[in-house]
Amino acid sequence: MPRWSAPRADFILLAGDWLAHGFSDSYYQYAGNRDPRGLYEFIDKTIMFLTQRIREQFPHIPIYPALGNADSYCGDYQLQPKGEFLRRTAETWKGLLHDEQAFMQSFPTGGYYPASAPGTSKHRVVILNTVFFSTDYRNQCGDPKDDPGGDQLRWLAAQLRDAASKGDKVWLLYHIPYGIDAYNSVIAPGGNAVEKVVSLWQPDYTEKFLALLDQYRDTIQSMLAGHTHMDYFRLGPYGVSGRPSTFLLVTPGISPIFGNNPGLHVLSYDRKAFSILDYATHRLDLSAGSSADWREEYRFSQVYRLFPVTGTTLKTLSRSLKEEPHTRATYIEYYNVVGDPAMPQITDQTWPLYWCAIDYLTALPFQTCVENFSRP
């Protein structure tokens, strides 16, 4: 079985979706009954098994997990705040971190928590549960009058305010990225008019989150997410500075269900400044069959000749993607981790959606960008 190791890693970030898509339906099918108690026990055992295997592979490295939209007793995008799933998962995960106390104070409430990066008290990783922000989220098993997304934003604001007051630097880790869902947005046939714009988060949460990114631009060093299974980046809001406040790297998924090869990011960072310097994408080439093994697919600095990874260098890359066909072709090839050519994520027609989603994070600016994409 192919294995991947990181013997010199300072810490490991896991961006969510521990359970497979359609997990509950598959369980009921093979269990031969629809007893939810059996499902909940099997979910607990699955998360416990995965946690144990990861800890066995990396016995001494701090591991910071985030929740995905599939991770719930209640159903997809239906996590119950303060529910039994969060309580039991907290007990399973608390041994992955070095600071159990901070984790247990907030994770059982909403699946979010702060963590200290190894080696210094001045660097923090704040893990969010952005499922609560999703346009698909429904609090079906809790009180529908509750506002877990708003509660989390208030908690995040307090975390960032405290970090800024102490001069600490922060990375944000979460599952569902902010901005526009380019895959599910639609361009009208035969033109560049946008028939449908699909946002990943509810607009109110997006607006408040982007405001926090701009307010704490000197505190938030970078952001990392998953969810879409693809390998790409997104810029933060610009504010009054005219420069992106921060940036988001979206790591590819391990599951290949969207035509992607399994992939992951290995980040190089400045331990003193807590800033990302470079990253490499590693992939498992499924076309190789039983001989498949993990290998480095590309390194950001070598492929795009940009260093370090910052909002400014990523903005430079964004411009190159529009103006330079060779750079664009490279980016599109790596987007699905050089995956199944029969399932291309990006085509000539849909490319404007994906390019505009890098920089235009809400519906109206995104729509305007797409419709003006080909104009001089």
Short mmCIF file of C-alpha atoms in Angstrom, two decimals:
data_model
loop_
_atom_site.label_atom_id
_atom_site.label_comp_id
_atom_site.label_asym_id
_atom_site.label_seq_id
_atom_site.Cartn_x
_atom_site.Cartn_y
_atom_site.Cartn_z
CA MET A 1 0.00 0.00 0.00
CA PRO A 2 1.43 3.46 -0.86
CA ARG A 3 2.51 5.39 2.22
CA TRP A 4 3.48 8.99 2.71
CA SER A 5 5.61 10.25 5.57
CA ALA A 6 6.77 13.62 6.84
CA PRO A 7 9.65 12.86 9.22
CA ARG A 8 10.68 16.52 9.58
CA ALA A 9 7.25 18.16 9.65
CA ASP A 10 6.60 20.62 12.48
CA PHE A 11 2.86 19.94 12.39
CA ILE A 12 0.13 18.51 10.16
CA LEU A 13 -3.08 20.27 9.11
CA LEU A 14 -6.12 18.22 8.05
CA ALA A 15 -8.77 20.25 6.23
CA GLY A 16 -11.82 18.08 6.85
CA ASP A 17 -14.28 15.51 5.52
CA TRP A 18 -13.30 12.48 7.54
CA LEU A 19 -16.39 10.62 6.41
CA ALA A 20 -17.05 9.67 2.79
CA HIS A 21 -19.78 11.26 0.71
CA GLY A 22 -23.05 9.37 1.24
CA PHE A 23 -21.67 7.69 4.36
CA SER A 24 -25.05 7.25 6.06
CA ASP A 25 -26.74 5.77 2.98
CA SER A 26 -23.89 3.31 2.50
CA TYR A 27 -24.06 2.26 6.15
CA TYR A 28 -27.80 1.65 6.06
CA GLN A 29 -27.47 -0.30 2.81
CA TYR A 30 -24.83 -2.68 4.13
CA ALA A 31 -26.16 -2.86 7.70
CA GLY A 32 -29.56 -3.97 6.43
CA ASN A 33 -31.45 -1.69 8.81
CA ARG A 34 -31.99 2.00 9.46
CA ASP A 35 -31.21 2.13 13.18
CA PRO A 36 -29.53 5.52 13.74
CA ARG A 37 -27.84 4.30 16.93
CA GLY A 38 -25.83 1.79 14.90
CA LEU A 39 -24.93 4.53 12.41
CA TYR A 40 -23.69 6.86 15.14
CA GLU A 41 -21.55 4.13 16.68
CA PHE A 42 -20.07 3.28 13.28
CA ILE A 43 -19.31 6.96 12.62
CA ASP A 44 -17.50 7.14 15.96
CA LYS A 45 -15.52 3.99 15.18
CA THR A 46 -14.60 5.28 11.70
CA ILE A 47 -13.25 8.57 13.02
CA MET A 48 -11.46 6.74 15.84
CA PHE A 49 -9.87 4.30 13.37
CA LEU A 50 -8.66 7.09 11.06
CA THR A 51 -7.33 9.06 14.03
CA GLN A 52 -5.41 6.06 15.33
CA ARG A 53 -3.90 5.28 11.94
CA ILE A 54 -2.76 8.88 11.46
CA ARG A 55 -1.28 8.99 14.96
CA GLU A 56 0.54 5.70 14.34
CA GLN A 57 2.06 7.11 11.16
CA PHE A 58 3.03 10.40 12.83
CA PRO A 59 3.44 9.54 16.53
CA HIS A 60 5.16 12.72 17.73
CA ILE A 61 3.88 15.49 15.43
CA PRO A 62 1.04 17.82 16.51
CA ILE A 63 -1.95 17.31 14.25
CA TYR A 64 -4.69 19.92 13.83
CA PRO A 65 -7.91 18.52 12.30
CA ALA A 66 -10.85 20.49 10.92
CA LEU A 67 -14.39 19.27 10.35
CA GLY A 68 -15.91 18.92 6.88
CA ASN A 69 -19.48 19.06 5.68
CA ALA A 70 -19.76 15.24 5.71
CA ASP A 71 -18.71 14.99 9.36
CA SER A 72 -21.92 14.75 11.38
CA TYR A 73 -24.46 12.35 12.85
CA CYS A 74 -27.33 14.41 11.46
CA GLY A 75 -26.32 14.42 7.80
CA ASP A 76 -24.38 16.30 5.15
CA TYR A 77 -24.17 20.03 6.01
CA GLN A 78 -26.29 19.37 9.12
CA LEU A 79 -23.87 19.31 12.06
CA GLN A 80 -25.64 19.94 15.36
CA PRO A 81 -23.99 22.68 17.49
CA LYS A 82 -23.18 21.47 21.01
CA GLY A 83 -24.32 17.98 19.99
CA GLU A 84 -23.19 14.49 20.83
CA PHE A 85 -21.09 14.15 17.65
CA LEU A 86 -18.95 17.11 18.67
CA ARG A 87 -18.57 15.83 22.21
CA ARG A 88 -17.49 12.35 21.14
CA THR A 89 -15.22 13.57 18.36
CA ALA A 90 -13.56 15.96 20.83
CA GLU A 91 -12.68 13.01 23.06
CA THR A 92 -11.18 11.17 20.07
CA TRP A 93 -9.19 14.12 18.74
CA LYS A 94 -7.91 15.79 21.89
CA GLY A 95 -4.80 13.60 21.95
CA LEU A 96 -3.70 14.86 18.53
CA LEU A 97 -2.84 18.30 19.87
CA HIS A 98 -0.40 19.53 22.48
CA ASP A 99 -2.90 21.94 24.07
CA GLU A 100 -5.93 19.87 25.01
CA GLN A 101 -7.39 22.51 27.32
CA ALA A 102 -7.89 25.18 24.66
CA PHE A 103 -9.27 22.55 22.28
CA MET A 104 -11.82 21.23 24.77
CA GLN A 105 -13.03 24.71 25.69
CA SER A 106 -14.50 25.46 22.26
CA PHE A 107 -14.54 22.38 20.01
CA PRO A 108 -17.53 20.67 21.71
CA THR A 109 -19.52 23.86 21.17
CA GLY A 110 -19.06 24.29 17.43
CA GLY A 111 -16.10 22.33 16.08
CA TYR A 112 -13.67 25.28 16.13
CA TYR A 113 -10.66 25.88 18.36
CA PRO A 114 -7.30 27.69 18.71
CA ALA A 115 -3.92 25.97 18.76
CA SER A 116 -0.35 27.10 19.31
CA ALA A 117 2.14 26.33 16.58
CA PRO A 118 5.12 24.34 17.86
CA GLY A 119 8.23 26.13 19.02
CA THR A 120 6.81 29.49 20.07
CA SER A 121 3.81 30.99 21.84
CA LYS A 122 3.68 33.85 19.29
CA HIS A 123 2.26 31.77 16.44
CA ARG A 124 -1.27 30.40 16.36
CA VAL A 125 -3.35 28.18 14.12
CA VAL A 126 -7.05 28.95 14.42
CA ILE A 127 -9.20 26.09 13.15
CA LEU A 128 -12.68 27.05 11.98
CA ASN A 129 -15.81 25.08 11.13
CA THR A 130 -16.92 26.85 7.96
CA VAL A 131 -19.71 24.32 7.43
CA PHE A 132 -21.79 26.72 9.55
CA PHE A 133 -21.16 29.44 6.95
CA SER A 134 -22.17 27.30 3.96
CA THR A 135 -25.18 28.15 1.80
CA ASP A 136 -26.10 24.45 2.16
CA TYR A 137 -26.01 24.35 5.98
CA ARG A 138 -29.22 23.49 7.83
CA ASN A 139 -29.41 23.05 11.61
CA GLN A 140 -31.85 20.15 11.27
CA CYS A 141 -30.93 18.40 14.53
CA GLY A 142 -30.55 21.50 16.71
CA ASP A 143 -32.57 24.61 17.39
CA PRO A 144 -33.18 26.30 13.99
CA LYS A 145 -33.31 29.67 15.77
CA ASP A 146 -29.67 29.32 16.81
CA ASP A 147 -26.98 31.11 14.80
CA PRO A 148 -23.85 28.93 15.06
CA GLY A 149 -22.22 30.79 12.15
CA GLY A 150 -22.66 34.14 13.88
CA ASP A 151 -21.45 32.69 17.19
CA GLN A 152 -18.30 31.43 15.47
CA LEU A 153 -17.59 34.78 13.82
CA ARG A 154 -17.83 36.52 17.19
CA TRP A 155 -15.47 33.92 18.65
CA LEU A 156 -13.06 34.39 15.72
CA ALA A 157 -13.12 38.17 16.17
CA ALA A 158 -12.14 37.72 19.82
CA GLN A 159 -9.32 35.34 18.86
CA LEU A 160 -7.93 37.77 16.28
CA ARG A 161 -8.29 40.75 18.60
CA ASP A 162 -6.31 38.91 21.29
CA ALA A 163 -3.63 37.81 18.83
CA ALA A 164 -3.25 41.34 17.43
CA SER A 165 -2.95 42.85 20.90
CA LYS A 166 -0.02 40.51 21.66
CA GLY A 167 1.65 40.79 18.26
CA ASP A 168 1.00 37.11 17.48
CA LYS A 169 0.72 35.76 13.94
CA VAL A 170 -2.15 33.52 12.83
CA TRP A 171 -2.91 30.92 10.21
CA LEU A 172 -6.56 30.01 9.60
CA LEU A 173 -7.48 26.42 8.72
CA TYR A 174 -10.95 25.36 7.59
CA HIS A 175 -12.81 23.09 5.19
CA ILE A 176 -15.10 25.07 2.87
CA PRO A 177 -13.35 28.05 1.25
CA TYR A 178 -15.01 31.44 0.97
CA GLY A 179 -15.95 33.04 -2.34
CA ILE A 180 -17.64 31.74 -5.46
CA ASP A 181 -18.22 28.11 -6.40
CA ALA A 182 -16.83 28.24 -9.94
CA TYR A 183 -17.69 24.59 -10.61
CA ASN A 184 -21.41 25.05 -10.00
CA SER A 185 -21.73 28.56 -11.43
CA VAL A 186 -22.91 28.59 -15.04
CA ILE A 187 -22.15 30.64 -18.15
CA ALA A 188 -24.97 30.92 -20.68
CA PRO A 189 -24.36 28.88 -23.85
CA GLY A 190 -22.69 30.79 -26.65
CA GLY A 191 -21.64 33.81 -24.61
CA ASN A 192 -20.08 35.13 -21.43
CA ALA A 193 -23.28 36.13 -19.60
CA VAL A 194 -23.55 34.42 -16.20
CA GLU A 195 -26.77 32.43 -15.86
CA LYS A 196 -26.12 31.38 -12.28
CA VAL A 197 -23.65 32.52 -9.61
CA VAL A 198 -23.23 30.05 -6.74
CA SER A 199 -21.61 31.30 -3.55
CA LEU A 200 -19.95 28.86 -1.18
CA TRP A 201 -20.92 30.83 1.94
CA GLN A 202 -24.01 32.76 2.93
CA PRO A 203 -23.51 36.42 1.92
CA ASP A 204 -23.80 37.87 5.43
CA TYR A 205 -21.11 35.56 6.79
CA THR A 206 -18.89 36.22 3.78
CA GLU A 207 -19.14 39.98 4.25
CA LYS A 208 -18.30 39.82 7.96
CA PHE A 209 -15.46 37.34 7.44
CA LEU A 210 -13.85 39.41 4.69
CA ALA A 211 -14.10 42.47 6.94
CA LEU A 212 -12.17 40.58 9.63
CA LEU A 213 -9.52 39.57 7.10
CA ASP A 214 -9.02 43.20 6.16
CA GLN A 215 -9.12 44.47 9.76
CA TYR A 216 -6.49 41.94 10.88
CA ARG A 217 -4.36 41.91 7.71
CA ASP A 218 -1.20 42.36 9.81
CA THR A 219 -2.11 39.40 12.02
CA ILE A 220 -3.41 36.75 9.59
CA GLN A 221 -0.46 35.37 7.67
CA SER A 222 -2.24 32.82 5.52
CA MET A 223 -5.28 30.56 5.21
CA LEU A 224 -5.67 26.92 4.20
CA ALA A 225 -8.79 25.03 3.14
CA GLY A 226 -10.02 21.93 1.29
CA HIS A 227 -13.52 20.76 0.27
CA THR A 228 -13.34 21.03 -3.53
CA HIS A 229 -10.65 18.31 -4.00
CA MET A 230 -8.69 20.62 -6.33
CA ASP A 231 -5.37 22.49 -6.12
CA TYR A 232 -5.70 26.28 -6.38
CA PHE A 233 -5.51 29.59 -4.55
CA ARG A 234 -7.72 32.53 -3.75
CA LEU A 235 -6.89 36.09 -2.74
CA GLY A 236 -8.23 38.02 0.22
CA PRO A 237 -10.01 41.39 0.13
CA TYR A 238 -8.05 44.47 -0.89
CA GLY A 239 -9.40 47.13 1.46
CA VAL A 240 -7.88 50.61 1.24
CA SER A 241 -4.31 49.35 0.74
CA GLY A 242 -4.75 48.22 -2.86
CA ARG A 243 -3.01 44.94 -1.97
CA PRO A 244 -4.62 41.60 -1.04
CA SER A 245 -5.00 41.44 2.72
CA THR A 246 -4.06 37.74 2.75
CA PHE A 247 -4.46 34.61 0.63
CA LEU A 248 -5.98 31.17 0.73
CA LEU A 249 -4.32 27.95 -0.48
CA VAL A 250 -6.80 25.17 -1.22
CA THR A 251 -5.31 21.72 -0.86
CA PRO A 252 -6.37 18.87 -3.16
CA GLY A 253 -8.36 15.97 -1.74
CA ILE A 254 -7.35 12.42 -0.97
CA SER A 255 -10.57 11.06 -2.47
CA PRO A 256 -10.47 10.91 -6.30
CA ILE A 257 -14.24 11.06 -6.85
CA PHE A 258 -14.12 14.26 -8.93
CA GLY A 259 -11.56 12.99 -11.42
CA ASN A 260 -8.58 14.25 -9.42
CA ASN A 261 -5.60 12.26 -8.30
CA PRO A 262 -5.17 12.13 -4.52
CA GLY A 263 -2.97 15.03 -3.46
CA LEU A 264 -1.66 17.09 -0.57
CA HIS A 265 0.43 20.17 0.09
CA VAL A 266 3.77 20.26 1.86
CA LEU A 267 4.41 23.81 3.09
CA SER A 268 7.75 25.49 3.71
CA TYR A 269 7.51 28.39 6.12
CA ASP A 270 9.62 30.90 8.01
CA ARG A 271 9.63 29.72 11.63
CA LYS A 272 10.37 33.23 12.90
CA ALA A 273 7.82 35.20 10.85
CA PHE A 274 5.29 32.33 10.53
CA SER A 275 4.94 33.18 6.85
CA ILE A 276 4.65 30.63 4.05
CA LEU A 277 7.68 30.60 1.77
CA ASP A 278 6.85 27.86 -0.71
CA TYR A 279 4.77 24.74 -1.15
CA ALA A 280 4.93 21.51 -3.11
CA THR A 281 1.99 19.41 -4.23
CA HIS A 282 2.47 15.68 -3.82
CA ARG A 283 0.20 13.28 -5.69
CA LEU A 284 -0.65 9.62 -5.97
CA ASP A 285 -0.96 8.82 -9.69
CA LEU A 286 -3.85 6.38 -9.87
CA SER A 287 -3.20 5.67 -13.55
CA ALA A 288 -0.11 3.73 -12.44
CA GLY A 289 -2.32 1.07 -10.85
CA SER A 290 -0.75 -1.14 -8.20
CA SER A 291 2.66 0.50 -8.68
CA ALA A 292 1.32 3.97 -7.74
CA ASP A 293 3.30 5.79 -5.08
CA TRP A 294 3.43 9.31 -3.70
CA ARG A 295 5.76 11.76 -5.44
CA GLU A 296 6.24 15.48 -5.73
CA GLU A 297 4.17 16.79 -8.63
CA TYR A 298 5.40 20.39 -8.68
CA ARG A 299 6.89 23.09 -6.48
CA PHE A 300 5.29 26.54 -6.60
CA SER A 301 8.54 28.52 -6.78
CA GLN A 302 10.00 26.37 -9.57
CA VAL A 303 6.92 26.17 -11.79
CA TYR A 304 5.78 29.79 -11.51
CA ARG A 305 9.16 31.39 -10.72
CA LEU A 306 7.69 33.33 -7.80
CA PHE A 307 8.96 33.43 -4.23
CA PRO A 308 7.84 33.58 -1.46
CA VAL A 309 4.12 32.77 -1.43
CA THR A 310 2.37 36.03 -0.55
CA GLY A 311 -0.74 37.91 -1.58
CA THR A 312 1.46 40.04 -3.84
CA THR A 313 3.13 37.12 -5.65
CA LEU A 314 -0.20 35.35 -6.03
CA LYS A 315 -1.68 38.50 -7.53
CA THR A 316 1.21 38.48 -10.00
CA LEU A 317 0.41 34.87 -10.83
CA SER A 318 -3.26 35.74 -11.27
CA ARG A 319 -2.35 38.33 -13.91
CA SER A 320 -0.07 35.83 -15.66
CA LEU A 321 -2.87 33.27 -15.78
CA LYS A 322 -4.93 35.66 -17.85
CA GLU A 323 -2.16 36.99 -20.08
CA GLU A 324 0.13 33.98 -20.62
CA PRO A 325 -1.35 30.85 -22.29
CA HIS A 326 1.54 28.62 -21.18
CA THR A 327 1.16 29.59 -17.50
CA ARG A 328 -2.59 29.12 -17.75
CA ALA A 329 -2.19 25.66 -19.30
CA THR A 330 0.17 24.65 -16.50
CA TYR A 331 -2.22 25.87 -13.82
CA ILE A 332 -5.17 24.04 -15.41
CA GLU A 333 -3.16 20.81 -15.67
CA TYR A 334 -2.23 20.91 -12.00
CA TYR A 335 -5.68 22.06 -10.88
CA ASN A 336 -7.07 18.51 -10.65
CA VAL A 337 -3.68 17.06 -9.67
CA VAL A 338 -3.06 15.84 -13.26
CA GLY A 339 -6.15 13.72 -12.90
CA ASP A 340 -8.55 11.96 -15.24
CA PRO A 341 -8.47 13.72 -18.65
CA ALA A 342 -12.00 12.45 -19.28
CA MET A 343 -13.25 14.55 -16.36
CA PRO A 344 -11.71 18.00 -16.93
CA GLN A 345 -12.71 20.56 -14.31
CA ILE A 346 -11.77 23.56 -16.47
CA THR A 347 -12.54 24.06 -20.16
CA ASP A 348 -12.02 27.01 -22.48
CA GLN A 349 -15.63 28.06 -21.89
CA THR A 350 -15.53 27.79 -18.10
CA TRP A 351 -12.03 29.26 -17.59
CA PRO A 352 -13.36 32.82 -16.97
CA LEU A 353 -15.38 31.48 -14.02
CA TYR A 354 -12.30 29.96 -12.42
CA TRP A 355 -10.08 32.96 -13.07
CA CYS A 356 -12.60 35.49 -11.74
CA ALA A 357 -13.17 33.35 -8.63
CA ILE A 358 -9.52 33.95 -7.60
CA ASP A 359 -10.03 37.65 -7.01
CA TYR A 360 -13.76 38.40 -6.99
CA LEU A 361 -15.25 36.95 -3.85
CA THR A 362 -18.90 38.00 -3.92
CA ALA A 363 -21.63 37.56 -6.50
CA LEU A 364 -21.93 40.93 -8.24
CA PRO A 365 -18.18 41.67 -8.73
CA PHE A 366 -17.69 38.07 -9.85
CA GLN A 367 -20.49 38.31 -12.41
CA THR A 368 -19.13 41.59 -13.74
CA CYS A 369 -15.64 40.09 -14.04
CA VAL A 370 -16.87 37.10 -16.04
CA GLU A 371 -18.95 39.21 -18.39
CA ASN A 372 -16.03 41.61 -19.00
CA PHE A 373 -13.41 38.87 -19.18
CA SER A 374 -12.72 38.94 -22.91
CA ARG A 375 -13.08 42.67 -23.41
CA PRO A 376 -9.92 44.72 -24.06
#
